[in-house]
Amino acid sequence: MNEFCLEISSANKSFPGVKALDQATFQLRKASIHALLGENGAGKSTLIKIITGVHKQDSGKLIINGKEETLNNPNDATKFGISVVHQERNLIRRFSVGENLMLNNMPKTALGLIDYNEIAIQSKKWLKILDLDIDPNTLVSDLTVAKMQLCEIAKALSLKAKILLLDEPTSSLSPQESKILFSLLKKIVREEGVSIVFVSHKLEEVFNICDDVTVLRDGQNACTSEDIKNLDRQKLVRLMIGRDEQIVKSTRKNQNTKDTILALKNVKTELGHKNINLELNRSEIIGLYGLVGAGRTELMKCLIGQDKITDGEVIINGKKVTINSPKSALEKFKIGYISEDRKKEGLILIHNVLDNTSITVWSQIKKAIGFVSDGMISKKVDPYISQLEVKTPSNYQLISNLSGGNQQKISVAKWLAAGTDILIIDEPTVGIDIKTKAYLHELIIKLADDGTSIILISSDMPEMISLADKIIVMNNFQMNGIVENNHDYDSVSSKIMEYIHT
Amino acid sequence: DSSDTKVALVPGGPHPYFAAWERAGQDAVKDFGLGKADYKVPAEWDLSQQNELIESLVGKGYNAVLVFPGDAVGTNKILGELDDAGIPTAALAGCVEQPTKAKMCFGTDTGHSAYLGTKQLIDAMGGKGKIAHFTGFLVDPNTTLRIKAVEKAVAEAGGGVEIIQVIADIDAYEPADEKINAFMAAQGGEVDGIVTTAWVPAVVAAQALTNMGDKRIKMVGIDHDEVVLTAIKDGFVHGTMLQNPYGQGYIGSYAMDKIRGGCTFKADAPWKATAQTDQFIDSGTVFVDSSDVDTYVDAMRGISLEILKTFEDDFLDC
Amino acid sequence: MNKKIPNFIYTNQFGLLCLVLIFTLIFSTSTDGFTSRFNIFALSRVIAIDIMIGLAMMVVILTGGLNLALGAIGVCAAMFGGWCMEVLGIPIIPSILLMLGMGSFLGWINGIITVKTGVHSFVVTLATMSIYFGFMTMLTEAEAFRRLPELFTDFGSAKLFNKYVSPLLLVSVATCFALFYLFRFTDIGRKLIAAGANPEAAELSGISVNRMFIYCHMLSGFLGALAAILLTTRIGAAIPSMAGQLGMDWLLPAFLAPVIGGTLLSGGKLSVFGTMLGAVLVTLLTNGLYLLDVGEFWIRFFLGIILLLAVLLDRTREYFTLKSVIVS
Amino acid sequence: MAALFKKDWFGLLIVVIVSGLAIAVLKPAFLSPFNLYVLMVSISYMLIIALAQMIIIAIGQMNLSVGAIGGLVAISFSGLMEVQQVSVPVAVLIGLIIGMLCGFLNGYITVRSGISAFIITLATLYIFKGINLGITEAEPFYNIPETVKNFGNAKIGNTPIPFLIIIPIIITFLMWIFMNRTETGRHMLAYGNSVQSAELIGISSSKVVITAHVISGFLAAIAGMLVVCRLQLGTPNIGDSWLLPSFAAPVIGGAILAGGKVDVIATSLGVLIVAIISQALVIFKIDPFFVQIFLGVMILLAVFVNRYREYKQEARRKIFSSE
Ligand SMILES: Nc1ncnc2c1ncn2[C@@H]1O[C@H](COP(=O)(O)OP(=O)(O)OP(=O)(O)O)[C@@H](O)[C@H]1O
Ligand SMILES: Nc1ncnc2c1ncn2[C@@H]1O[C@H](COP(=O)(O)OP(=O)(O)OP(=O)(O)O)[C@@H](O)[C@H]1O
Ligand SMILES: [Mg+2]
Ligand SMILES: [Mg+2]
């Protein structure tokens, strides 16, 4: 009688100081792909965590296959054939890929002991499905972020669930990888009748694969199970953010300064980079493009002194310099680095918003005997926090309680506060909603216009082409070429791809 | 009035050596009509804990304290403060170093006891051979005294006796077992005599000799642990240096009551002098070997009564 | 933007404060002598030293590490000070400075080794504990320094406020305020906390994490020496066994106070006043139990039970306050 | 060889072999049957103590009450036999049950309250030790049955191998299987790696934590009883000196205190290294005033050697990743 395999009606969920879900309703049709959309902090992940038994709703019903159920822990959800890829990476870093894939369901020998051969064989199968060429015995900690994400997806698939929840599965995937994933998803929906909930901030993907759409805004439904055919991009955006999308047009003012602020000449690093040459002018945005694993992040870490540059010259403002730590990069040369891995390297999760945002400015604002008070800090960083529209009940909220997107805003805000001359921005909009993404793009342009020189690392080609002045293409720890960016997507992107494959 | 006297007997920590104090205190209450004489054990073997306990006992109304000093120097401060508060104290079983406000030290001259024990050992070895010395924590000043006393006894024996190894810091059973057995393995063939000057090493060494079934190596232990006494009976240990904990508690309580009653120590009392203090009264140190190991309790009681008999006349001005 | 600082009554410190008050009430009504002048004075002195020891450990726990050598450092500093005052005849104030310097120096060694080798501070300080203590025993031959200047030792027995309070407590409380200031109101303090919470993120944010960790170890040594100074004035002498074999008698109070006080063992979160209250609570319990006459051999048992009840009670409080936040 | 080099315990093995050889060359007595016997005896219970701590480190917690559990079991075991005249097997059984109960208590309260195990086991350390002292009033039990004493003393045939080490060897083997080849063991490590992830994955915290603590209590109980066999008396002090060595061996063996990384073999080698060092101090007749200094320096050296291997490995990985 019921076409829904999963329903949530009028669910409420509060966290200290936050109402994450407010009478939220959600219905998943059998054998469909359902997009769950909303701004950062709208409550998407919370909804997913309720469906998977991680959180329990304060009120409201959870109906699975027509029956009201209570889930007390993730295992209960597994029993109902629900499997999930959470927004956060949940692999055991010191275990092998294979063992991670099979962790809930380990093959055993006759003696009841774990059969590692069997693990390798079975997991290999699931890795293959995603076109992943990883040895199942590789340690997860040796994988790149993208590969980890793919492994998690493989793991969720391996449970052969009837309901598959994917919370931003593509946030750190390249277009090619996403494409493989999507055709796979379509296939299991079609052939095995699996129902999928898909969370993403990339609207193209949503239009590409989804059948229905539910949009949350501040924990409430902005729309419920709308057929995607009735929507277009503009409508969807309006549902999500309550107004029209602003198209960022790169209207750079003074990008023609020829005032070289940073130059790398024939740089070699201990991580294996060779022949790196780069010139960054004042107010210029240089893009570093490359497939995941090209060594862009690593190059920048060498530049700021985290790892060593072994040969070649680093010239800042015409002077040859040696940067031996991020501290001197920041304090002496005013270079900042916004990390791509916000949880591990960007933020201090157990500290609050205020402390995280101000970490780079304490030295600047201190008075006699190092005096720094919360008031002084607030005065300094509040403008940035409100400018980025960070969604938090107060400055004293712990970072770990913010939604992913808002966490990313904080890791940007702290570098804005630091007021650097050169800012290295690594994958700034991963997991960021379109509103904030647009805002971040404007911000990057404005920063450059105001005199900051920017090195932008992004695997998001449209982003790269709309922002960068010139794009350096990297592959395999070397520079393959430089593309002058005329902001014409087709021609520039084909040039970039050409360089990647040389 | 004696019934006002409330004596606290405070050992350094939980340890079987002091168990006899409890009985001694009860007997003293009975025999001398004291108000109380209670055995109060610090929860841990730790100077600060002992101080805390003593302070809380005073808070509770005890007005005389007999204490085994958690530290020969460190305990002085609290004794001084008790004295200022009009509470008489004495060091029991071990001494505090002078200058001190403790009325007396009633116990064993640890250095002398080690010296006598070593002498006995050297005699048993026939005046020559190689000796090993096992002892307790180095940071206990008594340990240094003991090491020196053993050296002295050896020096007096002339060139025939030699100390081949000193092992210290073995006041816990597991490391003691490990080290002493390692020693036996490495030097067991060479060594002729063992002197132990702390409870745990004595027990463990006696056990090791018993296990090895080795009667060639002579050993002199310390204190009255059953393992040591049994090994003496069985002939694996030559003898042990006994102290008199019961007598300490019994006579100590008595003396505290007397002092609270207004007695003072005579200026010309027959004090003994030790390395630590010159207000020392020997509670009796005897060497026990297989011949008198069964009767040592009586012997000790005899000594106690002997001391008590002349205690008031010899030491007190009442 | 809402700028309210989290309400005090929702904090761990508040819970501890309640427990302290509850137990004070229980003990003062059910035992005789708890509120006596002598007992309160004695308590204040014990608490003073335990606070200092707790603080000394707290600043290393902040880095996610441990300082097992704390007691050894304390004893070394004390013996060094005793030597300065007694043998060299250096006046009190310079001697105290030298002791603090000694403590910081030994802490610095711990920090340097930890940072340079990347070996966990547990192993490093386990080894340096042995080494420091060994050198101390070797150099002093376990001889105490007893002829310390009277002014110095009198400080330990001095009584203030109608003879209820030891000046040692004032020193400790003042130290608490100083540390509170450091961690809450200075850039360096904030950097120490950030470095402890997430070294990688802190490093990339321009904080020299290694230097911060070394500072923490030095501060620990400094506070350890300060604790040793207090203890020396209390004992009236510098003695090698004042912190037990290898200085390990300090470890229990050192961990109890900060951990009960809400300092995170994995680093990056501390509470100065929590540590203070933790030390107060534990000392109070021990003292109360001694007074309650539970049978001396059972004291540890009851102490354990009450400790357990205390933390469970605090947990319940936390649970209910969190609930009330959600509702509001 | 390359595979060996990658093992966590490889550096430690080198330390053991090199130091063993060095000592043997300088002092041939080191390899005498009696000395090997003594070495094995001291390893026997330390090994179990270290494993009792290791399994708690695996889940990212600490068990401060290992010694207290061991002590409580040791005196219960000997007390039951002396005072209640209980037969040896029954006493062993009761001892094991007490140990597991203590461990269960630790685990249960930790999981239920959500308070750090550090605090809980600190409190139970007081409780268990308190019961121990309350029962014994600090007096040892001496009347240990001959069978137990003989077990503590006997050697296997004419070899220098003590009977005492059989149980630890079996247990080490079982622990290796448990940590590497069983689902529960792997779940423990996963939990230690990241509690949050483990919970999201669906690993039950209470099962993992309680099991680990029960095993820890079980092992502490065995260690306690082995010490009784060895010392041939049940003193209330048993266990007092376990805490630091229990951590030292796993940590020297490369365990990460934050959890998720422990290795049974490396821990065993850690035990061996500590035992060899402390024996070397006796064999070389180190002056007692120097012993502590030497001990500290040796521990540092042992760890540095192991660390050096990791260093090399890291350097290699850096170069590899660029190719
Ligand atoms: N454990 C928690 N404790 C407190 N607040 C929380 C917790 N988890 C989520 N929140 C809050 O609940 C709200 C909804 O968060 P949620 O993670 O569901 O957002 P989201 O829609 O997934 O956002 P994003 O797109 O950034 O991932 C946010 O304001 C977040 O700060
Ligand atoms: N933890 C790690 N251990 C070993 N190798 C690693 C680790 N992290 C990254 N690498 C290796 O370093 C190389 C570059 O990594 P990374 O993916 O960060 O490069 P990138 O060009 O910055 O890519 P992106 O920024 O798109 O993620 C890859 O070959 C990867 O295998
Ligand atoms: Mg989310
Ligand atoms: Mg990268």
JSON list of N, CA, C and O in Angstrom, two decimals, chain A residues 141-160:
[
{"chain": "A", "resi": 141, "resn": "SER", "atom": "N", "xyz": [45.62, 5.09, 6.20]},
{"chain": "A", "resi": 141, "resn": "SER", "atom": "CA", "xyz": [46.32, 6.35, 6.47]},
{"chain": "A", "resi": 141, "resn": "SER", "atom": "C", "xyz": [47.23, 6.74, 5.31]},
{"chain": "A", "resi": 141, "resn": "SER", "atom": "O", "xyz": [47.64, 7.89, 5.21]},
{"chain": "A", "resi": 142, "resn": "ASP", "atom": "N", "xyz": [47.52, 5.81, 4.42]},
{"chain": "A", "resi": 142, "resn": "ASP", "atom": "CA", "xyz": [48.36, 6.15, 3.28]},
{"chain": "A", "resi": 142, "resn": "ASP", "atom": "C", "xyz": [47.55, 6.61, 2.07]},
{"chain": "A", "resi": 142, "resn": "ASP", "atom": "O", "xyz": [48.11, 6.91, 1.02]},
{"chain": "A", "resi": 143, "resn": "LEU", "atom": "N", "xyz": [46.23, 6.66, 2.20]},
{"chain": "A", "resi": 143, "resn": "LEU", "atom": "CA", "xyz": [45.41, 7.04, 1.07]},
{"chain": "A", "resi": 143, "resn": "LEU", "atom": "C", "xyz": [45.21, 8.55, 1.00]},
{"chain": "A", "resi": 143, "resn": "LEU", "atom": "O", "xyz": [45.33, 9.24, 2.00]},
{"chain": "A", "resi": 144, "resn": "THR", "atom": "N", "xyz": [44.91, 9.03, -0.17]},
{"chain": "A", "resi": 144, "resn": "THR", "atom": "CA", "xyz": [44.51, 10.42, -0.28]},
{"chain": "A", "resi": 144, "resn": "THR", "atom": "C", "xyz": [43.05, 10.54, 0.16]},
{"chain": "A", "resi": 144, "resn": "THR", "atom": "O", "xyz": [42.33, 9.54, 0.24]},
{"chain": "A", "resi": 145, "resn": "VAL", "atom": "N", "xyz": [42.65, 11.78, 0.43]},
{"chain": "A", "resi": 145, "resn": "VAL", "atom": "CA", "xyz": [41.29, 12.00, 0.92]},
{"chain": "A", "resi": 145, "resn": "VAL", "atom": "C", "xyz": [40.26, 11.41, -0.03]},
{"chain": "A", "resi": 145, "resn": "VAL", "atom": "O", "xyz": [39.28, 10.79, 0.38]},
{"chain": "A", "resi": 146, "resn": "ALA", "atom": "N", "xyz": [40.48, 11.61, -1.33]},
{"chain": "A", "resi": 146, "resn": "ALA", "atom": "CA", "xyz": [39.51, 11.14, -2.31]},
{"chain": "A", "resi": 146, "resn": "ALA", "atom": "C", "xyz": [39.38, 9.61, -2.27]},
{"chain": "A", "resi": 146, "resn": "ALA", "atom": "O", "xyz": [38.28, 9.06, -2.28]},
{"chain": "A", "resi": 147, "resn": "LYS", "atom": "N", "xyz": [40.50, 8.96, -2.18]},
{"chain": "A", "resi": 147, "resn": "LYS", "atom": "CA", "xyz": [40.46, 7.50, -2.15]},
{"chain": "A", "resi": 147, "resn": "LYS", "atom": "C", "xyz": [39.75, 7.01, -0.89]},
{"chain": "A", "resi": 147, "resn": "LYS", "atom": "O", "xyz": [39.01, 6.03, -0.92]},
{"chain": "A", "resi": 148, "resn": "MET", "atom": "N", "xyz": [39.99, 7.72, 0.20]},
{"chain": "A", "resi": 148, "resn": "MET", "atom": "CA", "xyz": [39.30, 7.33, 1.43]},
{"chain": "A", "resi": 148, "resn": "MET", "atom": "C", "xyz": [37.80, 7.42, 1.22]},
{"chain": "A", "resi": 148, "resn": "MET", "atom": "O", "xyz": [37.05, 6.53, 1.61]},
{"chain": "A", "resi": 149, "resn": "GLN", "atom": "N", "xyz": [37.37, 8.49, 0.59]},
{"chain": "A", "resi": 149, "resn": "GLN", "atom": "CA", "xyz": [35.94, 8.65, 0.39]},
{"chain": "A", "resi": 149, "resn": "GLN", "atom": "C", "xyz": [35.38, 7.54, -0.49]},
{"chain": "A", "resi": 149, "resn": "GLN", "atom": "O", "xyz": [34.33, 6.97, -0.18]},
{"chain": "A", "resi": 150, "resn": "LEU", "atom": "N", "xyz": [36.12, 7.19, -1.51]},
{"chain": "A", "resi": 150, "resn": "LEU", "atom": "CA", "xyz": [35.67, 6.11, -2.38]},
{"chain": "A", "resi": 150, "resn": "LEU", "atom": "C", "xyz": [35.60, 4.79, -1.61]},
{"chain": "A", "resi": 150, "resn": "LEU", "atom": "O", "xyz": [34.70, 3.99, -1.81]},
{"chain": "A", "resi": 151, "resn": "CYS", "atom": "N", "xyz": [36.56, 4.59, -0.73]},
{"chain": "A", "resi": 151, "resn": "CYS", "atom": "CA", "xyz": [36.55, 3.36, 0.06]},
{"chain": "A", "resi": 151, "resn": "CYS", "atom": "C", "xyz": [35.30, 3.30, 0.93]},
{"chain": "A", "resi": 151, "resn": "CYS", "atom": "O", "xyz": [34.70, 2.24, 1.10]},
{"chain": "A", "resi": 152, "resn": "GLU", "atom": "N", "xyz": [34.95, 4.44, 1.48]},
{"chain": "A", "resi": 152, "resn": "GLU", "atom": "CA", "xyz": [33.74, 4.42, 2.32]},
{"chain": "A", "resi": 152, "resn": "GLU", "atom": "C", "xyz": [32.51, 4.09, 1.51]},
{"chain": "A", "resi": 152, "resn": "GLU", "atom": "O", "xyz": [31.61, 3.39, 1.97]},
{"chain": "A", "resi": 153, "resn": "ILE", "atom": "N", "xyz": [32.48, 4.63, 0.30]},
{"chain": "A", "resi": 153, "resn": "ILE", "atom": "CA", "xyz": [31.34, 4.31, -0.55]},
{"chain": "A", "resi": 153, "resn": "ILE", "atom": "C", "xyz": [31.34, 2.83, -0.88]},
{"chain": "A", "resi": 153, "resn": "ILE", "atom": "O", "xyz": [30.31, 2.15, -0.79]},
{"chain": "A", "resi": 154, "resn": "ALA", "atom": "N", "xyz": [32.50, 2.29, -1.19]},
{"chain": "A", "resi": 154, "resn": "ALA", "atom": "CA", "xyz": [32.61, 0.86, -1.47]},
{"chain": "A", "resi": 154, "resn": "ALA", "atom": "C", "xyz": [32.12, 0.06, -0.28]},
{"chain": "A", "resi": 154, "resn": "ALA", "atom": "O", "xyz": [31.41, -0.94, -0.42]},
{"chain": "A", "resi": 155, "resn": "LYS", "atom": "N", "xyz": [32.48, 0.55, 0.91]},
{"chain": "A", "resi": 155, "resn": "LYS", "atom": "CA", "xyz": [32.08, -0.17, 2.11]},
{"chain": "A", "resi": 155, "resn": "LYS", "atom": "C", "xyz": [30.56, -0.17, 2.26]},
{"chain": "A", "resi": 155, "resn": "LYS", "atom": "O", "xyz": [29.95, -1.20, 2.55]},
{"chain": "A", "resi": 156, "resn": "ALA", "atom": "N", "xyz": [29.95, 0.99, 2.04]},
{"chain": "A", "resi": 156, "resn": "ALA", "atom": "CA", "xyz": [28.49, 1.06, 2.16]},
{"chain": "A", "resi": 156, "resn": "ALA", "atom": "C", "xyz": [27.83, 0.15, 1.13]},
{"chain": "A", "resi": 156, "resn": "ALA", "atom": "O", "xyz": [26.85, -0.54, 1.43]},
{"chain": "A", "resi": 157, "resn": "LEU", "atom": "N", "xyz": [28.38, 0.13, -0.07]},
{"chain": "A", "resi": 157, "resn": "LEU", "atom": "CA", "xyz": [27.81, -0.73, -1.11]},
{"chain": "A", "resi": 157, "resn": "LEU", "atom": "C", "xyz": [27.93, -2.19, -0.73]},
{"chain": "A", "resi": 157, "resn": "LEU", "atom": "O", "xyz": [27.03, -3.00, -0.98]},
{"chain": "A", "resi": 158, "resn": "SER", "atom": "N", "xyz": [29.04, -2.53, -0.10]},
{"chain": "A", "resi": 158, "resn": "SER", "atom": "CA", "xyz": [29.32, -3.94, 0.19]},
{"chain": "A", "resi": 158, "resn": "SER", "atom": "C", "xyz": [28.29, -4.52, 1.15]},
{"chain": "A", "resi": 158, "resn": "SER", "atom": "O", "xyz": [28.13, -5.73, 1.22]},
{"chain": "A", "resi": 159, "resn": "LEU", "atom": "N", "xyz": [27.59, -3.67, 1.88]},
{"chain": "A", "resi": 159, "resn": "LEU", "atom": "CA", "xyz": [26.58, -4.19, 2.80]},
{"chain": "A", "resi": 159, "resn": "LEU", "atom": "C", "xyz": [25.31, -4.56, 2.05]},
{"chain": "A", "resi": 159, "resn": "LEU", "atom": "O", "xyz": [24.38, -5.12, 2.64]},
{"chain": "A", "resi": 160, "resn": "LYS", "atom": "N", "xyz": [25.26, -4.25, 0.77]},
{"chain": "A", "resi": 160, "resn": "LYS", "atom": "CA", "xyz": [24.12, -4.58, -0.07]},
{"chain": "A", "resi": 160, "resn": "LYS", "atom": "C", "xyz": [22.81, -4.13, 0.55]},
{"chain": "A", "resi": 160, "resn": "LYS", "atom": "O", "xyz": [21.84, -4.89, 0.65]}
]
